[in-house]
Amino acid sequence: MKALYYIAVVLPSPLADVVKTLQHRAHTAYYSHAALRSPPHITLQPPFRLPLDQVASLKQVLAEFASQYLSFAVELGGFGCFPPRVVFVRVIENQMLPVIQHDLTKTLTENLIVGTDEQSFRAFQPHITIAFRDLTQRHFRSLWGELEQGSFADQFTAKGITLLRHNGKSWTAEADFPFRQEDFDVRT
């Protein structure tokens, strides 16, 4: 049996709660609830299927992978969209996210966790989804009109990556994999 997974940087509270409020607004005003089925996040590896007997191996690979990186700051600024259905919070250009996403894709492919046919060859554009798949084109125009000139600015520290699993209705965190802590010289 296979399960559906994806890998992301999940937003910490209280920032996640702020984004959830935007997602709830998209749901109540524009009938888009798909984004509420997952914690607010930045996707690094889109959904893929994996046999349950390979999950332990995946977790080992992800733990080793995450331990190679230090925590880093992520800045958010404004809103963006992918017409005709996706509205999101913008992630300000960041040196680490593209590196980690590229390296993760390479690691997952080299470890035969995902095949090259499962990789998205679209350019990586980190973002935090407010509304997507079930947002109609008419409601997209209305929601985008509401947010296009709006302001949003915040930041958080990405402290690791999360493996999320679909339970049939929503996505839940299966496991967190922390980045390595900065090495401190205890002699100072």
Coordinates of N, CA, C and O in Angstrom, one line a residue, residues 21-131:
T21 N -5.8 32.7 9.1 CA -6.9 33.7 9.0 C -7.2 34.2 7.6 O -8.3 34.3 7.2
L22 N -6.1 34.4 6.8 CA -6.3 34.7 5.4 C -7.0 33.6 4.6 O -7.8 33.8 3.8
Q23 N -6.6 32.3 4.9 CA -7.2 31.2 4.3 C -8.6 31.0 4.6 O -9.5 30.7 3.8
H24 N -9.0 31.3 5.9 CA -10.4 31.3 6.3 C -11.2 32.4 5.6 O -12.3 32.1 5.2
R25 N -10.6 33.5 5.4 CA -11.3 34.6 4.7 C -11.5 34.1 3.3 O -12.6 34.4 2.7
A26 N -10.6 33.5 2.6 CA -10.8 33.0 1.3 C -11.9 31.9 1.2 O -12.7 31.8 0.3
H27 N -12.0 31.2 2.3 CA -13.0 30.1 2.4 C -14.4 30.8 2.6 O -15.4 30.5 1.9
T28 N -14.5 31.7 3.6 CA -15.9 32.2 3.9 C -16.4 33.2 2.8 O -17.5 33.2 2.5
A29 N -15.5 34.0 2.2 CA -15.9 35.0 1.2 C -15.9 34.4 -0.2 O -16.7 34.9 -1.0
Y30 N -15.0 33.5 -0.5 CA -14.9 33.0 -1.9 C -15.0 31.5 -2.0 O -14.6 31.0 -3.1
Y31 N -15.4 30.8 -1.0 CA -15.7 29.4 -1.1 C -14.5 28.5 -1.4 O -14.7 27.4 -2.0
S32 N -13.3 28.9 -1.1 CA -12.1 28.2 -1.4 C -11.6 27.6 0.0 O -11.1 28.4 0.8
H33 N -11.7 26.3 0.1 CA -11.2 25.7 1.4 C -10.1 24.7 1.3 O -9.6 24.2 2.3
A34 N -9.6 24.5 0.1 CA -8.6 23.5 -0.1 C -7.3 23.8 0.6 O -6.6 22.9 1.2
A35 N -6.9 25.1 0.7 CA -5.7 25.5 1.4 C -5.8 25.2 2.9 O -4.8 25.0 3.6
L36 N -7.0 25.1 3.5 CA -7.2 24.8 4.9 C -6.9 23.4 5.2 O -6.9 23.0 6.4
R37 N -6.7 22.5 4.2 CA -6.5 21.1 4.5 C -5.0 20.8 4.8 O -4.7 19.6 5.0
S38 N -4.2 21.8 4.9 CA -2.8 21.7 5.1 C -2.3 22.8 6.0 O -2.8 23.9 5.9
P39 N -1.3 22.6 6.9 CA -0.8 23.7 7.6 C -0.1 24.7 6.7 O 0.5 24.3 5.6
P40 N -0.1 26.0 7.0 CA 0.6 26.9 6.2 C 2.1 26.5 6.0 O 2.8 26.2 7.0
H41 N 2.6 26.6 4.8 CA 3.9 26.0 4.5 C 4.4 26.6 3.2 O 3.7 27.2 2.4
I42 N 5.7 26.3 3.0 CA 6.4 26.5 1.7 C 6.8 25.1 1.2 O 7.6 24.4 1.8
T43 N 6.2 24.7 0.1 CA 6.5 23.4 -0.5 C 7.9 23.3 -1.1 O 8.3 24.1 -1.8
L44 N 8.6 22.2 -0.7 CA 9.9 21.9 -1.2 C 9.8 20.8 -2.2 O 10.5 20.7 -3.2
Q45 N 9.0 19.8 -1.9 CA 8.8 18.6 -2.7 C 7.3 18.4 -2.9 O 6.6 18.1 -1.9
P46 N 6.7 18.6 -4.1 CA 5.3 18.4 -4.3 C 4.9 16.9 -3.9 O 5.7 16.0 -3.8
P47 N 3.6 16.7 -3.8 CA 3.1 15.4 -3.4 C 3.6 14.2 -4.3 O 3.7 14.4 -5.5
F48 N 3.9 13.1 -3.6 CA 4.4 11.9 -4.2 C 3.9 10.7 -3.4 O 3.6 10.8 -2.2
R49 N 3.7 9.6 -4.1 CA 3.3 8.4 -3.4 C 4.5 7.5 -3.0 O 5.5 7.5 -3.8
L50 N 4.4 6.9 -1.9 CA 5.5 6.1 -1.4 C 4.9 4.9 -0.7 O 4.0 5.0 0.2
P51 N 5.4 3.7 -1.0 CA 5.0 2.5 -0.2 C 5.3 2.7 1.3 O 6.3 3.2 1.7
L52 N 4.3 2.2 2.1 CA 4.5 2.4 3.5 C 5.7 1.7 4.1 O 6.3 2.2 5.1
D53 N 6.2 0.6 3.5 CA 7.4 0.0 4.0 C 8.7 0.7 3.6 O 9.8 0.3 4.0
Q54 N 8.6 1.8 2.9 CA 9.7 2.7 2.6 C 9.8 4.0 3.4 O 10.7 4.8 3.2
V55 N 8.8 4.2 4.2 CA 8.7 5.5 5.0 C 9.9 5.6 6.0 O 10.4 6.7 6.1
A56 N 10.2 4.5 6.6 CA 11.3 4.6 7.6 C 12.6 5.0 6.9 O 13.4 5.8 7.4
S57 N 12.8 4.5 5.7 CA 14.0 4.8 4.9 C 14.0 6.3 4.5 O 15.0 7.0 4.6
L58 N 12.8 6.8 4.1 CA 12.6 8.2 3.8 C 13.0 9.1 5.0 O 13.7 10.1 4.8
K59 N 12.5 8.7 6.1 CA 12.7 9.5 7.3 C 14.2 9.5 7.7 O 14.7 10.6 8.1
Q60 N 14.9 8.5 7.5 CA 16.3 8.4 7.7 C 17.1 9.4 6.7 O 17.9 10.1 7.1
V61 N 16.7 9.3 5.5 CA 17.2 10.2 4.4 C 17.0 11.7 4.8 O 17.9 12.5 4.7
L62 N 15.8 12.0 5.2 CA 15.4 13.4 5.5 C 16.1 13.9 6.8 O 16.6 15.0 6.8
A63 N 16.3 13.0 7.8 CA 17.0 13.4 9.0 C 18.5 13.7 8.6 O 19.0 14.8 9.1
E64 N 19.1 12.9 7.8 CA 20.5 13.1 7.4 C 20.6 14.4 6.5 O 21.5 15.2 6.7
F65 N 19.6 14.5 5.6 CA 19.6 15.7 4.7 C 19.5 17.0 5.6 O 20.3 17.9 5.4
A66 N 18.5 17.1 6.5 CA 18.3 18.3 7.2 C 19.5 18.7 8.1 O 19.8 19.8 8.3
S67 N 20.2 17.7 8.6 CA 21.3 17.9 9.5 C 22.5 18.6 8.8 O 23.4 19.1 9.5
Q68 N 22.4 18.7 7.5 CA 23.5 19.4 6.8 C 23.3 20.9 6.6 O 24.2 21.6 6.1
Y69 N 22.2 21.4 7.1 CA 21.9 22.8 6.9 C 21.6 23.5 8.2 O 21.2 22.9 9.2
L70 N 22.0 24.8 8.3 CA 21.7 25.6 9.4 C 20.3 26.3 9.3 O 19.9 26.5 8.1
S71 N 19.7 26.6 10.4 CA 18.5 27.4 10.3 C 18.7 28.7 9.6 O 19.9 29.2 9.6
F72 N 17.7 29.3 9.0 CA 17.9 30.5 8.2 C 16.6 31.4 8.3 O 15.5 30.8 8.5
A73 N 16.7 32.7 8.1 CA 15.6 33.6 8.1 C 14.9 33.5 6.8 O 15.5 33.4 5.7
V74 N 13.5 33.6 6.9 CA 12.7 33.7 5.7 C 11.8 35.0 5.9 O 11.1 35.1 6.9
E75 N 11.8 35.8 4.9 CA 11.0 37.1 4.9 C 9.8 36.9 4.0 O 10.0 36.4 2.9
L76 N 8.7 37.5 4.4 CA 7.5 37.5 3.6 C 7.1 38.9 3.3 O 7.2 39.8 4.2
G77 N 6.6 39.1 2.1 CA 6.3 40.5 1.7 C 5.3 40.6 0.6 O 5.6 40.3 -0.5
G78 N 4.1 41.0 1.0 CA 3.0 41.2 0.0 C 2.4 39.9 -0.5 O 2.6 38.8 0.1
F79 N 1.6 40.0 -1.5 CA 0.8 38.9 -2.1 C 1.1 38.7 -3.5 O 1.6 39.6 -4.2
G80 N 0.9 37.5 -4.0 CA 1.1 37.2 -5.4 C 0.1 36.3 -5.9 O -0.8 35.8 -5.1
C81 N 0.1 35.9 -7.2 CA -0.8 35.0 -7.7 C -0.3 34.2 -8.9 O 0.7 34.7 -9.6
F82 N -0.9 33.1 -9.2 CA -0.7 32.3 -10.4 C -2.0 32.2 -11.0 O -2.8 31.3 -10.6
P83 N -2.4 33.1 -11.9 CA -3.7 33.1 -12.5 C -3.9 31.7 -13.2 O -3.0 31.1 -13.7
P84 N -5.1 31.2 -13.2 CA -6.4 31.8 -12.8 C -6.9 31.3 -11.5 O -8.1 31.5 -11.1
R85 N -6.1 30.6 -10.6 CA -6.7 30.0 -9.4 C -5.9 30.2 -8.1 O -6.4 29.8 -7.1
V86 N -4.6 30.6 -8.2 CA -3.8 30.6 -7.0 C -3.5 32.0 -6.5 O -3.0 32.8 -7.2
V87 N -3.7 32.2 -5.2 CA -3.4 33.4 -4.5 C -2.5 33.0 -3.3 O -2.8 32.1 -2.6
F88 N -1.4 33.8 -3.1 CA -0.5 33.4 -2.1 C 0.2 34.6 -1.4 O 0.2 35.7 -1.9
V89 N 0.9 34.3 -0.3 CA 1.7 35.3 0.4 C 3.1 35.1 -0.3 O 3.6 34.0 -0.4
R90 N 3.7 36.2 -0.7 CA 5.0 36.2 -1.3 C 6.2 35.9 -0.3 O 6.1 36.4 0.8
V91 N 7.1 35.1 -0.7 CA 8.3 34.9 0.0 C 9.4 35.7 -0.7 O 9.6 35.6 -1.9
I92 N 10.0 36.6 0.1 CA 11.0 37.5 -0.5 C 12.2 36.6 -0.9 O 12.6 35.6 -0.2
E93 N 12.8 37.0 -2.0 CA 13.9 36.2 -2.6 C 14.9 35.8 -1.4 O 15.3 36.7 -0.6
N94 N 15.3 34.6 -1.4 CA 16.1 34.0 -0.3 C 17.1 33.1 -0.9 O 16.8 32.3 -1.7
Q95 N 18.3 33.2 -0.4 CA 19.4 32.3 -1.0 C 19.3 30.9 -0.6 O 19.6 30.0 -1.4
M96 N 18.8 30.6 0.6 CA 18.8 29.2 1.1 C 17.6 28.4 0.5 O 17.8 27.2 0.3
L97 N 16.4 28.9 0.4 CA 15.3 28.1 -0.1 C 15.6 27.4 -1.4 O 15.3 26.2 -1.5
P98 N 16.0 28.1 -2.4 CA 16.3 27.4 -3.7 C 17.4 26.3 -3.6 O 17.3 25.3 -4.2
V99 N 18.4 26.6 -2.8 CA 19.5 25.6 -2.6 C 18.9 24.4 -1.9 O 19.2 23.2 -2.4
I100 N 18.2 24.5 -0.9 CA 17.6 23.4 -0.1 C 16.6 22.6 -1.0 O 16.6 21.4 -1.1
Q101 N 15.8 23.3 -1.8 CA 14.8 22.7 -2.6 C 15.6 21.9 -3.7 O 15.2 20.7 -4.0
H102 N 16.6 22.4 -4.3 CA 17.4 21.8 -5.4 C 18.0 20.5 -4.8 O 18.0 19.4 -5.3
D103 N 18.7 20.7 -3.6 CA 19.4 19.6 -3.0 C 18.5 18.5 -2.6 O 18.8 17.3 -2.6
L104 N 17.3 18.9 -2.1 CA 16.3 17.9 -1.6 C 15.8 17.1 -2.8 O 15.8 15.8 -2.8
T105 N 15.5 17.8 -3.9 CA 15.1 17.1 -5.1 C 16.2 16.1 -5.6 O 15.9 14.9 -5.9
K106 N 17.4 16.5 -5.6 CA 18.5 15.6 -6.0 C 18.6 14.4 -5.0 O 18.8 13.3 -5.5
T107 N 18.5 14.7 -3.7 CA 18.7 13.6 -2.7 C 17.5 12.6 -2.9 O 17.8 11.4 -2.8
L108 N 16.3 13.1 -3.0 CA 15.2 12.2 -3.2 C 15.3 11.3 -4.4 O 14.9 10.1 -4.5
T109 N 15.8 11.9 -5.5 CA 15.9 11.2 -6.8 C 17.1 10.2 -6.7 O 16.9 9.0 -7.1
E110 N 18.2 10.6 -6.1 CA 19.3 9.7 -6.0 C 19.0 8.5 -5.0 O 19.6 7.4 -5.2
N111 N 18.2 8.7 -4.1 CA 17.8 7.6 -3.1 C 16.6 6.9 -3.6 O 16.0 6.1 -2.9
L112 N 16.2 7.1 -4.8 CA 15.1 6.4 -5.5 C 13.8 6.5 -4.7 O 12.9 5.6 -4.7
I113 N 13.6 7.6 -4.0 CA 12.3 7.9 -3.3 C 11.3 8.5 -4.3 O 10.1 8.1 -4.2
V114 N 11.7 9.4 -5.1 CA 10.9 9.8 -6.2 C 11.7 9.7 -7.5 O 12.9 9.7 -7.5
G115 N 10.9 9.4 -8.6 CA 11.6 9.3 -9.9 C 11.6 10.6 -10.6 O 10.9 11.5 -10.2
T116 N 12.3 10.7 -11.6 CA 12.4 11.9 -12.4 C 11.1 12.3 -13.0 O 10.8 13.4 -13.2
D117 N 10.2 11.3 -13.2 CA 8.9 11.5 -13.8 C 8.0 12.2 -12.7 O 7.0 12.8 -13.1
E118 N 8.3 12.1 -11.4 CA 7.5 12.7 -10.4 C 8.0 14.1 -10.0 O 7.4 14.8 -9.2
Q119 N 9.1 14.5 -10.6 CA 9.7 15.8 -10.3 C 9.0 16.9 -11.1 O 8.7 16.7 -12.3
S120 N 8.7 18.0 -10.5 CA 8.1 19.1 -11.2 C 9.3 19.9 -11.8 O 10.2 20.3 -11.1
F121 N 9.2 20.1 -13.1 CA 10.3 20.9 -13.8 C 10.0 22.3 -13.9 O 10.7 23.1 -14.6
R122 N 8.9 22.8 -13.2 CA 8.7 24.2 -13.2 C 9.7 24.9 -12.3 O 10.2 24.3 -11.4
A123 N 10.0 26.1 -12.6 CA 10.9 26.9 -11.8 C 10.3 27.0 -10.3 O 9.1 27.1 -10.1
F124 N 11.2 26.8 -9.4 CA 10.8 26.9 -8.0 C 10.5 28.3 -7.6 O 11.3 29.2 -7.8
Q125 N 9.3 28.6 -7.2 CA 8.9 29.9 -6.7 C 8.2 29.7 -5.4 O 7.0 29.5 -5.2
P126 N 9.0 29.9 -4.3 CA 8.5 29.7 -3.0 C 7.4 30.7 -2.6 O 7.5 31.9 -3.0
H127 N 6.3 30.1 -2.0 CA 5.2 30.9 -1.7 C 4.4 30.2 -0.6 O 4.6 29.0 -0.4
I128 N 3.4 30.9 0.0 CA 2.5 30.3 1.0 C 1.1 30.5 0.5 O 0.6 31.6 0.4
T129 N 0.5 29.4 0.1 CA -0.8 29.5 -0.5 C -2.0 29.9 0.4 O -2.1 29.4 1.5
I130 N -2.8 30.8 -0.1 CA -4.0 31.3 0.6 C -5.2 30.6 0.0 O -6.1 30.1 0.7
A131 N -5.2 30.5 -1.3 CA -6.4 29.8 -2.0 C -5.8 29.2 -3.3 O -4.9 29.8 -3.9

